[in-house]
Short mmCIF file of C-alpha atoms in Angstrom, two decimals:
data_model
loop_
_atom_site.label_atom_id
_atom_site.label_comp_id
_atom_site.label_asym_id
_atom_site.label_seq_id
_atom_site.Cartn_x
_atom_site.Cartn_y
_atom_site.Cartn_z
CA MET A 25 0.00 0.00 0.00
CA SER A 26 2.74 2.38 0.94
CA ILE A 27 4.52 1.61 -2.34
CA ILE A 28 1.51 1.72 -4.59
CA ALA A 29 0.18 5.02 -3.30
CA PRO A 30 3.14 7.15 -4.53
CA CYS A 31 3.11 5.21 -7.76
CA LEU A 32 -0.54 6.06 -8.27
CA ALA A 33 0.11 9.69 -7.37
CA THR A 34 2.86 9.83 -10.01
CA LEU A 35 0.63 8.21 -12.60
CA CYS A 36 -2.19 10.58 -11.85
CA SER A 37 0.04 13.58 -12.18
CA LEU A 38 1.47 12.20 -15.41
CA LEU A 39 -2.05 11.57 -16.65
CA GLY A 40 -3.05 15.09 -15.70
CA ASP A 41 -0.06 16.50 -17.59
CA ALA A 42 -0.63 14.34 -20.59
CA ALA A 43 -4.32 15.13 -20.72
CA SER A 44 -3.75 18.85 -20.51
CA ALA A 45 -0.84 18.73 -22.98
CA ASP A 46 -2.60 16.70 -25.68
CA PRO A 47 -6.25 15.94 -25.02
CA GLN A 48 -6.57 14.04 -28.31
CA ILE A 49 -4.40 11.09 -27.36
CA ALA A 50 -6.89 8.99 -25.45
CA TYR A 51 -10.23 10.37 -26.47
CA GLU A 52 -9.95 10.77 -30.18
CA PRO A 53 -13.27 9.43 -31.55
CA VAL A 54 -11.60 6.87 -33.77
CA ILE A 55 -14.78 5.05 -34.76
CA ASP A 56 -16.63 8.15 -35.92
CA ALA A 57 -13.70 9.62 -37.77
CA ALA A 58 -14.20 10.11 -41.50
CA PRO A 59 -12.36 7.36 -43.37
CA VAL A 60 -9.04 8.40 -44.74
CA ALA A 61 -8.80 7.82 -48.48
CA PRO A 62 -6.67 4.73 -49.15
CA PRO A 63 -3.21 5.73 -50.19
CA VAL A 64 -3.24 3.45 -53.24
CA ALA A 65 -6.41 3.95 -55.27
CA PRO A 66 -6.88 1.05 -57.68
CA PRO A 67 -6.64 2.24 -61.26
CA ALA A 68 -10.09 2.98 -62.51
CA PRO A 69 -11.15 0.27 -65.01
CA PRO A 70 -14.48 -1.34 -64.60
CA ALA A 71 -15.55 -0.32 -61.13
CA PRO A 72 -17.89 -2.89 -59.58
CA PRO A 73 -21.48 -1.69 -60.04
CA ALA A 74 -22.73 -0.18 -56.81
CA PRO A 75 -26.35 -1.37 -57.15
CA ALA A 76 -25.23 -5.02 -57.27
CA ALA A 77 -23.22 -4.57 -54.10
CA MET A 78 -26.14 -2.86 -52.43
CA GLU A 79 -28.51 -5.65 -53.50
CA ARG A 80 -26.10 -8.16 -52.01
CA ALA A 81 -25.95 -6.26 -48.77
CA LEU A 82 -29.72 -6.04 -48.49
CA ALA A 83 -30.48 -9.49 -49.85
CA PRO A 84 -30.27 -11.47 -46.62
CA LEU A 85 -33.10 -9.41 -45.21
CA ALA A 86 -35.42 -10.22 -48.07
CA GLY A 87 -35.99 -13.87 -47.26
CA ALA A 88 -35.69 -13.64 -43.53
CA SER A 89 -39.25 -14.69 -42.75
CA ALA A 90 -39.73 -17.86 -40.72
CA LEU A 91 -40.66 -19.91 -43.79
CA GLY A 92 -38.60 -18.02 -46.35
CA ASP A 93 -35.92 -19.57 -48.51
CA ALA A 94 -33.76 -19.83 -45.42
CA GLY A 95 -35.99 -22.67 -44.24
CA LEU A 96 -36.11 -24.24 -40.80
CA ARG A 97 -33.52 -26.33 -39.04
CA LEU A 98 -33.93 -29.72 -37.43
CA GLY A 99 -30.66 -30.43 -35.66
CA ARG A 100 -28.05 -30.31 -38.40
CA ALA A 101 -30.55 -30.83 -41.21
CA GLU A 102 -32.17 -28.01 -43.16
CA LEU A 103 -35.93 -28.46 -43.22
CA PHE A 104 -37.83 -27.53 -46.39
CA LYS A 105 -34.98 -25.41 -47.75
CA GLY A 106 -35.40 -26.86 -51.23
CA GLY A 107 -32.78 -26.39 -53.90
CA LYS A 108 -33.62 -29.03 -56.51
CA LEU A 109 -33.96 -28.11 -60.15
CA LEU A 110 -37.55 -28.07 -61.38
CA LEU A 111 -39.09 -31.51 -61.96
CA THR A 112 -35.98 -33.39 -60.79
CA ASN A 113 -37.94 -34.69 -57.79
CA GLY A 114 -40.26 -36.53 -60.21
CA VAL A 115 -44.00 -36.74 -59.70
CA ALA A 116 -45.97 -39.09 -57.49
CA THR A 117 -46.73 -42.55 -58.81
CA ALA A 118 -50.00 -44.36 -58.19
CA GLU A 119 -48.22 -46.07 -55.29
CA GLY A 120 -46.91 -42.83 -53.71
CA SER A 121 -43.25 -43.09 -54.67
CA SER A 122 -41.53 -40.45 -56.79
CA GLY A 123 -41.55 -41.38 -60.44
CA GLY A 124 -43.54 -40.72 -63.57
CA GLY A 125 -47.14 -41.56 -62.71
CA LEU A 126 -47.22 -45.31 -63.26
CA ALA A 127 -43.52 -46.19 -63.11
CA ARG A 128 -41.23 -45.82 -60.15
CA TRP A 129 -38.04 -43.82 -60.81
CA ALA A 130 -34.69 -43.74 -59.03
CA THR A 131 -35.38 -40.11 -58.08
CA ILE A 132 -35.71 -39.07 -54.44
CA GLY A 133 -38.89 -37.10 -53.78
CA GLY A 134 -39.05 -33.73 -52.01
CA ARG A 135 -37.13 -30.62 -53.02
CA GLN A 136 -34.28 -31.01 -50.50
CA MET A 137 -30.59 -31.17 -51.35
CA PRO A 138 -27.94 -33.19 -49.47
CA GLY A 139 -28.13 -32.25 -45.79
CA GLY A 140 -31.78 -31.29 -46.08
CA ILE A 141 -35.14 -32.84 -45.39
CA GLY A 142 -38.08 -32.30 -47.70
CA ALA A 143 -41.59 -33.60 -48.15
CA SER A 144 -44.40 -33.79 -50.63
CA LEU A 145 -48.12 -34.43 -50.70
CA HIS A 146 -50.09 -35.67 -53.66
CA ALA A 147 -53.57 -36.54 -54.81
CA THR A 148 -54.37 -38.54 -57.93
CA ALA A 149 -57.59 -39.37 -59.77
CA ILE A 150 -57.94 -41.86 -62.63
CA GLU A 151 -61.20 -42.08 -64.51
CA LEU A 152 -61.54 -45.32 -66.49
CA ALA A 153 -64.31 -46.72 -68.65
CA ASP A 154 -65.83 -48.66 -65.76
CA TYR A 155 -63.77 -47.85 -62.68
CA GLY A 156 -62.63 -44.86 -60.69
CA TRP A 157 -59.30 -44.60 -58.86
CA ARG A 158 -58.52 -42.09 -56.11
CA SER A 159 -55.25 -42.03 -54.26
CA TYR A 160 -53.41 -39.64 -52.01
CA GLY A 161 -50.24 -39.83 -50.05
CA VAL A 162 -47.31 -38.24 -48.31
CA LEU A 163 -43.61 -38.58 -48.84
CA VAL A 164 -40.51 -37.55 -46.88
CA GLY A 165 -37.15 -37.18 -48.57
CA VAL A 166 -33.85 -37.22 -46.67
CA GLY A 167 -31.03 -35.56 -48.58
CA ASP A 168 -30.35 -37.15 -51.96
CA ARG A 169 -30.34 -40.54 -50.29
CA LEU A 170 -33.61 -41.78 -48.82
CA GLU A 171 -37.29 -41.53 -49.59
CA LEU A 172 -40.11 -42.78 -47.37
CA SER A 173 -43.66 -42.76 -48.67
CA TYR A 174 -47.18 -43.73 -47.81
CA ALA A 175 -50.15 -43.78 -50.14
CA ARG A 176 -53.74 -44.85 -49.84
CA ALA A 177 -55.65 -45.95 -52.94
CA ASP A 178 -59.41 -46.41 -53.26
CA PHE A 179 -60.59 -48.28 -56.34
CA ASP A 180 -64.31 -47.88 -56.98
CA THR A 181 -65.93 -50.70 -59.01
CA ARG A 182 -69.04 -48.58 -59.63
CA LYS A 183 -71.73 -50.40 -61.68
CA VAL A 184 -69.34 -53.21 -62.61
CA GLY A 185 -69.44 -54.23 -58.97
CA VAL A 186 -72.84 -55.82 -59.59
CA LEU A 187 -71.44 -57.79 -62.53
CA LEU A 188 -68.53 -58.97 -60.37
CA GLY A 189 -70.97 -60.04 -57.67
CA ILE A 190 -69.52 -57.74 -55.00
CA GLY A 191 -72.15 -55.04 -55.07
CA GLU A 192 -72.43 -51.71 -56.88
CA GLY A 193 -69.87 -49.16 -55.81
CA TYR A 194 -67.73 -51.66 -53.89
CA ALA A 195 -64.31 -50.09 -53.41
CA PHE A 196 -61.05 -51.95 -53.01
CA ASN A 197 -58.62 -50.16 -50.68
CA LEU A 198 -54.86 -50.46 -50.59
CA ASP A 199 -52.18 -49.02 -48.28
CA THR A 200 -48.67 -48.77 -49.70
CA PHE A 201 -45.61 -48.09 -47.54
CA GLY A 202 -42.56 -47.35 -49.64
CA ALA A 203 -38.85 -46.83 -49.05
CA LYS A 204 -36.22 -46.04 -51.63
CA LEU A 205 -32.47 -45.69 -51.21
CA ARG A 206 -30.21 -44.05 -53.78
CA LEU A 207 -27.16 -46.25 -54.26
CA ALA A 208 -25.13 -44.28 -56.78
CA GLY A 209 -25.14 -41.76 -59.58
CA ASP A 210 -26.98 -38.52 -60.15
CA LEU A 211 -30.05 -37.82 -62.26
CA VAL A 212 -28.56 -34.64 -63.76
CA TYR A 213 -24.82 -34.40 -63.04
CA GLY A 214 -21.89 -36.70 -63.70
CA ALA A 215 -21.22 -38.81 -66.78
CA ALA A 216 -24.17 -39.25 -69.13
CA ALA A 217 -23.62 -43.01 -69.02
CA MET A 218 -23.98 -43.14 -65.23
CA PRO A 219 -27.64 -43.00 -64.17
CA GLN A 220 -29.03 -42.45 -60.72
CA ILE A 221 -29.55 -45.92 -59.28
CA ALA A 222 -31.84 -46.77 -56.38
CA ILE A 223 -33.20 -49.86 -54.68
CA GLY A 224 -36.45 -49.89 -52.81
CA ILE A 225 -39.35 -51.75 -51.39
CA GLU A 226 -43.09 -51.24 -51.42
CA HIS A 227 -44.99 -53.02 -48.72
CA LYS A 228 -48.68 -53.14 -49.57
CA ARG A 229 -51.65 -54.14 -47.50
CA SER A 230 -55.04 -54.77 -49.01
CA ARG A 231 -57.94 -53.77 -46.75
CA ASP A 232 -60.16 -56.36 -48.41
CA GLY A 233 -58.45 -59.51 -47.13
CA ALA A 234 -61.46 -61.86 -47.11
CA LEU A 235 -62.62 -60.78 -50.56
CA VAL A 236 -59.24 -60.97 -52.30
CA ARG A 237 -58.67 -64.44 -50.82
CA ALA A 238 -62.08 -65.47 -52.14
CA LEU A 239 -60.96 -64.20 -55.55
CA GLY A 240 -58.01 -66.61 -55.34
CA ALA A 241 -55.22 -64.43 -53.96
CA ALA A 242 -52.82 -66.18 -51.61
CA ALA A 243 -52.34 -63.20 -49.29
CA ALA A 244 -53.74 -59.80 -48.40
CA SER A 245 -50.34 -58.19 -48.12
CA GLY A 246 -47.08 -58.38 -49.96
CA THR A 247 -43.81 -56.63 -50.57
CA ASP A 248 -42.34 -55.56 -53.91
CA VAL A 249 -38.60 -55.07 -54.32
CA THR A 250 -37.48 -52.56 -56.96
CA LEU A 251 -34.24 -51.61 -58.65
CA SER A 252 -34.37 -48.39 -60.70
CA ALA A 253 -32.02 -46.50 -62.98
CA THR A 254 -32.96 -43.02 -64.18
CA LYS A 255 -31.00 -40.41 -66.13
CA LEU A 256 -31.66 -37.03 -67.69
CA LEU A 257 -29.79 -37.15 -71.01
CA LEU A 258 -29.31 -33.40 -71.41
CA GLY A 259 -27.79 -33.68 -74.87
CA HIS A 260 -31.13 -34.97 -76.13
CA SER A 261 -33.41 -33.34 -73.53
CA LEU A 262 -34.56 -36.88 -72.72
CA LEU A 263 -35.25 -38.57 -69.43
CA ALA A 264 -34.92 -42.35 -69.50
CA ASN A 265 -35.92 -44.73 -66.75
CA ALA A 266 -35.94 -48.47 -66.25
CA THR A 267 -37.17 -50.22 -63.13
CA LEU A 268 -37.10 -53.92 -62.32
CA ARG A 269 -39.83 -54.94 -59.89
CA TYR A 270 -39.94 -58.28 -58.10
CA THR A 271 -43.62 -58.59 -57.25
CA LYS A 272 -46.58 -60.88 -56.71
CA ALA A 273 -49.17 -58.10 -56.50
CA ASN A 274 -52.44 -58.50 -58.40
CA GLU A 275 -53.46 -55.14 -59.92
CA LEU A 276 -50.81 -53.41 -57.75
CA GLY A 277 -52.22 -55.32 -54.74
CA LEU A 278 -55.83 -54.10 -54.94
CA LEU A 279 -56.77 -57.73 -55.69
CA GLY A 280 -54.35 -59.20 -53.18
CA PHE A 281 -51.05 -60.96 -53.67
CA GLY A 282 -50.08 -64.14 -55.50
CA ALA A 283 -52.31 -67.13 -56.04
CA ALA A 284 -52.12 -70.87 -55.66
CA GLY A 285 -48.83 -71.81 -57.32
CA ALA A 286 -47.95 -68.22 -58.29
CA GLY A 287 -45.30 -66.32 -56.36
CA HIS A 288 -42.99 -63.38 -57.04
CA GLU A 289 -42.11 -62.56 -60.65
CA LEU A 290 -39.73 -60.05 -62.17
CA HIS A 291 -41.42 -57.21 -64.08
CA LEU A 292 -40.26 -54.14 -65.94
CA GLU A 293 -41.28 -50.48 -65.83
CA GLY A 294 -39.93 -48.14 -68.47
CA SER A 295 -40.32 -44.40 -69.01
CA LEU A 296 -39.13 -42.09 -71.73
CA ALA A 297 -39.82 -38.35 -71.43
CA TYR A 298 -38.88 -35.27 -73.42
CA GLN A 299 -38.19 -31.92 -71.74
CA LEU A 300 -40.03 -29.13 -73.56
CA SER A 301 -38.85 -26.50 -71.10
CA ARG A 302 -37.65 -26.21 -67.54
CA ARG A 303 -41.25 -26.55 -66.45
CA ALA A 304 -42.79 -28.91 -68.98
CA VAL A 305 -42.15 -32.51 -69.88
CA VAL A 306 -44.09 -35.02 -72.01
CA GLY A 307 -43.51 -38.73 -72.06
CA THR A 308 -44.71 -42.28 -72.18
CA GLU A 309 -44.52 -45.20 -69.80
CA TYR A 310 -44.92 -48.95 -69.90
CA ARG A 311 -45.38 -51.26 -66.95
CA SER A 312 -45.61 -55.03 -67.15
CA LYS A 313 -47.69 -56.89 -64.55
CA PRO A 314 -48.29 -60.49 -63.51
CA ASP A 315 -51.59 -62.29 -64.07
CA ASN A 316 -51.68 -64.56 -61.05
CA LEU A 317 -55.46 -64.75 -60.73
CA GLY A 318 -56.19 -65.58 -64.36
CA LEU A 319 -58.38 -62.47 -64.66
CA SER A 320 -56.58 -61.45 -67.89
CA GLU A 321 -54.64 -58.71 -66.03
CA ASP A 322 -52.86 -56.54 -68.61
CA ASP A 323 -49.70 -54.49 -68.81
CA TRP A 324 -50.21 -50.74 -68.38
CA ILE A 325 -49.18 -47.87 -70.64
CA ASP A 326 -49.61 -44.11 -70.46
CA LEU A 327 -48.86 -40.90 -72.30
CA PHE A 328 -48.23 -38.10 -69.81
CA ALA A 329 -47.49 -34.41 -69.55
CA ALA A 330 -46.17 -32.83 -66.36
CA TYR A 331 -45.95 -29.12 -65.67
CA ALA A 332 -44.27 -27.35 -62.77
CA LEU A 333 -46.61 -24.40 -62.10
CA THR A 334 -44.27 -23.19 -59.34
CA ARG A 335 -41.24 -24.58 -57.55
CA HIS A 336 -43.63 -26.35 -55.22
CA LEU A 337 -46.65 -27.32 -57.31
CA THR A 338 -46.55 -29.83 -60.16
CA VAL A 339 -49.56 -31.12 -62.08
CA THR A 340 -49.53 -34.25 -64.22
CA ALA A 341 -52.14 -35.23 -66.79
CA ALA A 342 -52.06 -38.50 -68.66
CA TYR A 343 -53.95 -40.78 -70.97
CA VAL A 344 -53.77 -44.27 -69.53
CA ASP A 345 -54.56 -47.66 -71.05
CA LEU A 346 -54.84 -50.20 -68.25
CA GLY A 347 -56.27 -52.96 -70.46
CA ALA A 348 -58.53 -55.41 -68.70
CA ILE A 349 -59.12 -55.13 -64.96
CA ALA A 350 -60.97 -58.00 -63.24
CA THR A 351 -61.93 -59.43 -66.67
CA ILE A 352 -63.60 -56.16 -67.79
CA PRO A 353 -61.60 -55.03 -70.86
CA GLY A 354 -61.02 -51.60 -72.37
CA GLN A 355 -60.07 -49.73 -69.21
CA ARG A 356 -58.74 -46.55 -70.81
CA GLY A 357 -59.14 -43.05 -69.51
CA GLY A 358 -57.69 -39.94 -67.95
CA PHE A 359 -55.18 -39.52 -65.13
CA LEU A 360 -54.83 -36.27 -63.22
CA SER A 361 -52.46 -35.69 -60.33
CA ALA A 362 -51.28 -32.75 -58.28
CA GLN A 363 -48.15 -32.70 -56.13
CA VAL A 364 -47.03 -30.13 -53.61
CA ALA A 365 -43.37 -30.45 -52.64
CA PHE A 366 -41.10 -28.65 -50.17
CA MET B 5 -8.86 -1.79 -7.40
CA LEU B 6 -5.58 0.04 -7.38
CA LEU B 7 -4.10 -2.34 -9.91
CA VAL B 8 -7.08 -1.81 -12.19
CA THR B 9 -6.70 1.93 -11.87
CA CYS B 10 -2.98 1.66 -12.64
CA ALA B 11 -3.66 -0.50 -15.68
CA ALA B 12 -6.35 1.90 -16.92
CA ALA B 13 -4.00 4.82 -16.46
CA LEU B 14 -1.23 3.03 -18.36
CA MET B 15 -3.62 2.24 -21.23
CA LEU B 16 -4.65 5.88 -21.44
CA LEU B 17 -1.02 6.85 -21.70
CA GLN B 18 -0.41 4.80 -24.83
CA GLN B 19 0.36 6.71 -27.97
CA ALA B 20 -2.30 6.46 -30.72
CA PRO B 21 -0.85 5.22 -34.00
CA ALA B 22 -0.01 7.89 -36.48
CA GLU B 23 -2.75 8.75 -38.91
CA GLY B 24 -2.48 7.31 -42.38
CA THR B 25 -0.51 4.27 -41.26
CA ASP B 26 -0.11 1.85 -44.17
CA TRP B 27 -1.38 -1.25 -42.38
CA ASP B 28 -0.84 -3.47 -45.42
CA ALA B 29 2.84 -2.49 -45.33
CA GLU B 30 3.02 -2.89 -41.54
CA PHE B 31 1.77 -6.47 -41.84
CA GLY B 32 3.61 -7.24 -45.07
CA ILE B 33 0.55 -7.59 -47.31
CA ALA B 34 1.30 -6.89 -50.95
CA ALA B 35 -1.43 -4.83 -52.57
CA LYS B 36 -3.00 -6.46 -55.65
CA GLU B 37 -3.57 -4.07 -58.49
CA ARG B 38 -5.83 -4.58 -61.49
CA ASP B 39 -4.09 -4.71 -64.81
CA PRO B 40 -4.78 -1.31 -66.41
CA LEU B 41 -5.48 -2.96 -69.78
CA THR B 42 -7.64 -5.97 -68.87
CA GLY B 43 -8.97 -4.78 -65.52
CA GLU B 44 -8.09 -8.18 -64.02
CA PHE B 45 -6.08 -9.00 -60.94
CA PRO B 46 -2.88 -10.98 -61.57
CA VAL B 47 -3.06 -14.75 -60.94
CA ALA B 48 -0.41 -17.33 -60.18
CA PRO B 49 1.00 -18.79 -63.40
CA TYR B 50 -0.46 -22.05 -64.74
CA GLU B 51 -0.28 -24.04 -67.93
CA GLN B 52 -2.89 -22.83 -70.41
CA SER B 53 -4.66 -25.37 -72.55
CA ASN B 54 -8.06 -25.95 -74.10
CA ALA B 55 -8.09 -29.23 -72.19
CA ASN B 56 -8.68 -27.08 -69.08
CA ALA B 57 -12.19 -26.37 -70.41
CA GLY B 58 -13.23 -29.75 -69.04
CA ALA B 59 -14.92 -31.26 -72.09
CA ALA B 60 -14.49 -31.71 -75.82
CA PRO B 61 -16.28 -29.05 -77.88
CA TYR B 62 -19.13 -29.73 -80.28
CA ALA B 63 -17.37 -30.39 -83.57
CA SER B 64 -19.98 -28.84 -85.83
CA GLY B 65 -20.86 -25.20 -85.37
CA ALA B 66 -24.58 -26.03 -85.44
CA LEU B 67 -25.21 -24.57 -81.99
CA VAL B 68 -23.35 -21.30 -82.54
CA ALA B 69 -26.21 -19.51 -84.26
CA ALA B 70 -28.68 -20.58 -81.55
CA PHE B 71 -26.49 -18.76 -79.00
CA GLY B 72 -26.16 -15.61 -81.10
CA GLY B 73 -22.57 -16.19 -82.22
CA ARG B 74 -19.48 -15.41 -80.16
CA GLU B 75 -20.90 -12.06 -79.04
CA GLY B 76 -24.09 -13.69 -77.86
CA ILE B 77 -22.16 -16.33 -75.92
CA VAL B 78 -19.95 -13.73 -74.23
CA ARG B 79 -23.04 -11.72 -73.25
CA ILE B 80 -24.72 -14.84 -71.82
CA ALA B 81 -21.61 -15.63 -69.76
CA ALA B 82 -21.43 -12.09 -68.38
CA ARG B 83 -25.15 -12.07 -67.62
CA THR B 84 -24.86 -15.41 -65.79
CA VAL B 85 -22.15 -13.95 -63.57
CA GLU B 86 -24.21 -10.80 -62.92
CA LEU B 87 -27.29 -12.83 -61.97
CA SER B 88 -25.21 -15.00 -59.67
CA GLU B 89 -23.61 -11.99 -57.95
CA ALA B 90 -27.12 -10.73 -57.18
CA ASP B 91 -28.42 -14.18 -56.15
CA PRO B 92 -28.61 -14.37 -52.34
CA ARG B 93 -28.15 -18.15 -52.51
CA ILE B 94 -24.64 -17.96 -53.97
CA ALA B 95 -23.55 -14.28 -54.01
CA ALA B 96 -21.13 -14.83 -51.12
CA ILE B 97 -19.14 -17.34 -53.18
CA PHE B 98 -18.42 -14.70 -55.80
CA ALA B 99 -17.79 -11.80 -53.43
CA SER B 100 -14.04 -12.29 -53.00
CA HIS B 101 -13.27 -13.33 -56.56
CA ASP B 102 -12.29 -11.41 -59.70
CA MET B 103 -15.53 -11.03 -61.62
CA VAL B 104 -13.80 -9.36 -64.56
CA ARG B 105 -11.67 -12.43 -65.05
CA LEU B 106 -14.56 -14.84 -64.41
CA LYS B 107 -16.74 -13.19 -67.05
CA ARG B 108 -13.90 -13.48 -69.58
CA THR B 109 -12.91 -17.08 -68.80
CA LEU B 110 -16.52 -18.33 -68.55
CA GLY B 111 -17.26 -16.68 -71.90
CA GLU B 112 -14.21 -18.38 -73.42
CA GLN B 113 -15.19 -21.74 -71.95
CA LEU B 114 -18.78 -21.62 -73.21
CA CYS B 115 -17.61 -20.32 -76.60
CA TYR B 116 -15.07 -23.17 -76.84
CA LEU B 117 -17.55 -25.90 -75.78
CA ILE B 118 -20.30 -24.69 -78.13
CA GLY B 119 -17.83 -24.94 -80.98
CA ALA B 120 -17.62 -21.24 -81.80
CA GLY B 121 -13.84 -21.47 -82.17
CA CYS B 122 -12.57 -19.69 -79.05
CA ASP B 123 -9.58 -20.83 -77.02
CA TYR B 124 -10.02 -21.33 -73.28
CA THR B 125 -7.26 -19.66 -71.28
CA GLY B 126 -8.58 -20.27 -67.77
CA ARG B 127 -7.56 -22.87 -65.25
CA ASP B 128 -8.96 -26.41 -65.16
CA MET B 129 -12.23 -26.97 -63.30
CA ARG B 130 -10.72 -28.76 -60.31
CA SER B 131 -8.10 -26.13 -59.45
CA ALA B 132 -10.38 -23.20 -60.36
CA HIS B 133 -12.94 -24.39 -57.79
CA ALA B 134 -10.57 -25.86 -55.20
CA ASP B 135 -11.20 -24.78 -51.59
CA MET B 136 -14.50 -23.10 -52.50
CA GLY B 137 -16.43 -25.83 -50.73
CA LEU B 138 -19.15 -25.84 -53.37
CA THR B 139 -22.28 -27.94 -52.96
CA LYS B 140 -24.68 -29.39 -55.49
CA ALA B 141 -27.22 -26.79 -54.33
CA ASP B 142 -24.75 -24.02 -55.31
CA LEU B 143 -24.37 -25.68 -58.69
CA ASN B 144 -28.15 -25.87 -59.15
CA ALA B 145 -28.41 -22.15 -58.40
CA LEU B 146 -25.73 -21.38 -61.00
CA VAL B 147 -27.48 -23.63 -63.55
CA GLU B 148 -30.73 -21.73 -62.96
CA ASN B 149 -28.93 -18.42 -63.51
CA LEU B 150 -27.31 -19.72 -66.70
CA GLN B 151 -30.72 -20.93 -67.87
CA ALA B 152 -32.19 -17.50 -67.12
CA ALA B 153 -29.41 -15.80 -69.10
CA MET B 154 -29.91 -18.15 -72.05
CA ARG B 155 -33.68 -17.67 -71.87
CA GLU B 156 -33.23 -13.87 -71.94
CA ALA B 157 -31.02 -14.30 -75.00
CA GLY B 158 -33.71 -16.37 -76.72
CA VAL B 159 -31.70 -19.61 -76.89
CA PRO B 160 -34.05 -22.54 -77.67
CA PHE B 161 -34.43 -24.95 -74.74
CA ALA B 162 -33.00 -27.97 -76.57
CA ALA B 163 -29.87 -25.93 -77.42
CA GLN B 164 -29.63 -24.80 -73.76
CA ASN B 165 -29.62 -28.44 -72.73
CA ARG B 166 -26.94 -29.28 -75.30
CA LEU B 167 -24.63 -26.81 -73.54
CA LEU B 168 -25.63 -28.09 -70.08
CA ALA B 169 -24.81 -31.61 -71.29
CA LYS B 170 -21.18 -30.48 -71.69
CA LEU B 171 -21.12 -28.84 -68.26
CA ALA B 172 -23.02 -31.44 -66.18
CA PRO B 173 -20.22 -34.04 -66.05
CA MET B 174 -17.87 -31.37 -64.61
CA ALA B 175 -19.85 -31.45 -61.36
CA ARG B 176 -17.47 -34.16 -60.16
CA GLU B 177 -14.55 -31.70 -60.24
CA VAL B 178 -16.50 -28.72 -58.92
CA VAL B 179 -18.63 -30.08 -56.06
CA THR B 180 -16.40 -30.79 -53.08
CA ARG B 181 -18.83 -31.23 -50.21
#
């Protein structure tokens, strides 16, 4: 104490002197001072445009709303941030997976990029000569890797129900739980010869167990295994898809699974589509199917057009020829589907 | 308390640095100056070759007219860079880079790939994008800006895709995370 006191007194006197001699030393308002022109001015040529810089500076504020492009976060994953190119998430198939309407593709649904989580909802109506199909479903996409989907389909037999002996307007109902895992490749990027490849399953449960067994089906539920390869061939504006499906489903499972002496078979789904613009694509699909029940079940074909109205909303319209269903031939008609994706 | 007072007093006594100090010189940072002719910053030397463009060009000049000739291609490249600089998704990636040089080299690359007879003098795709930490989402944003620039220039969609077909395989060199 006795040592520090004189020291402090000296400092204080020094401080007093210094402050009175040159008050600017300690209190110069450095932060508010006008910036000194940099000694080396860069030679003039093209000065960066000020408006662009200003836009950049203001830009982060533009999308700062809770559900703006910044998206939400779920742990380390970005929720609903999007980022996919238009239509590269595919459209919902009849079974709820991402694909082309009837055929499953190797695409992962939802608009998310790697590190993100996305989702989509869809509703589909098919009007045939004698039947009506309604389906709707939900899908969650995890990065560019995994897709989980659920779809519910209601198949109305209308007046034909009387003919089939099950009553007018009897509806078959089917739940489909799907999972798809991308193994390799990229739909858009990378070598043209390397498609996006995915394996998947579709576990289906008929809600009409007693009836489908009476029709001859061996089971009311079954699981398809799929292997898909899909590529956008930019040089030709073509999207090509091939899917192998190992299945025993009768009419996708609406009429149960398998039959006496009929188990899983390997079937093919093919799609070829032409990109008219970023938003519009037209194409055709073929899907082979088993005929386990001997009800002259036919292969399916369609001609479709899909249009991305916005980043989030895609509508698909198609002409479908589903051949004979439950012995009633000539089941052709219109397919309309809407998908909302995040 | 006394110690704090002493320390505060000592801090107040420190001399403020002289005005106009050249901090770059103090810390040994060499100032980069734009070339008065080209307006570009100097870059470390590298071996120039058309192989750096990352793909073989279209042999026939069939696409050139669709892109409005060399001038059209150069305009599309510059417009793509402008749109990207103003795109909040990817603007930060461009902020610290030489946009004058990028506009020139991108124009050369597109012109070369389309088969309009330019030489590409930029670096190869891997070293040009090294350490940028680009993602596929960044690439998608750039593709959308390139598409917008081509659309503005009236390039038919099929021709746009023909150019993208040359660029898409380069994603392997450009996307690093």
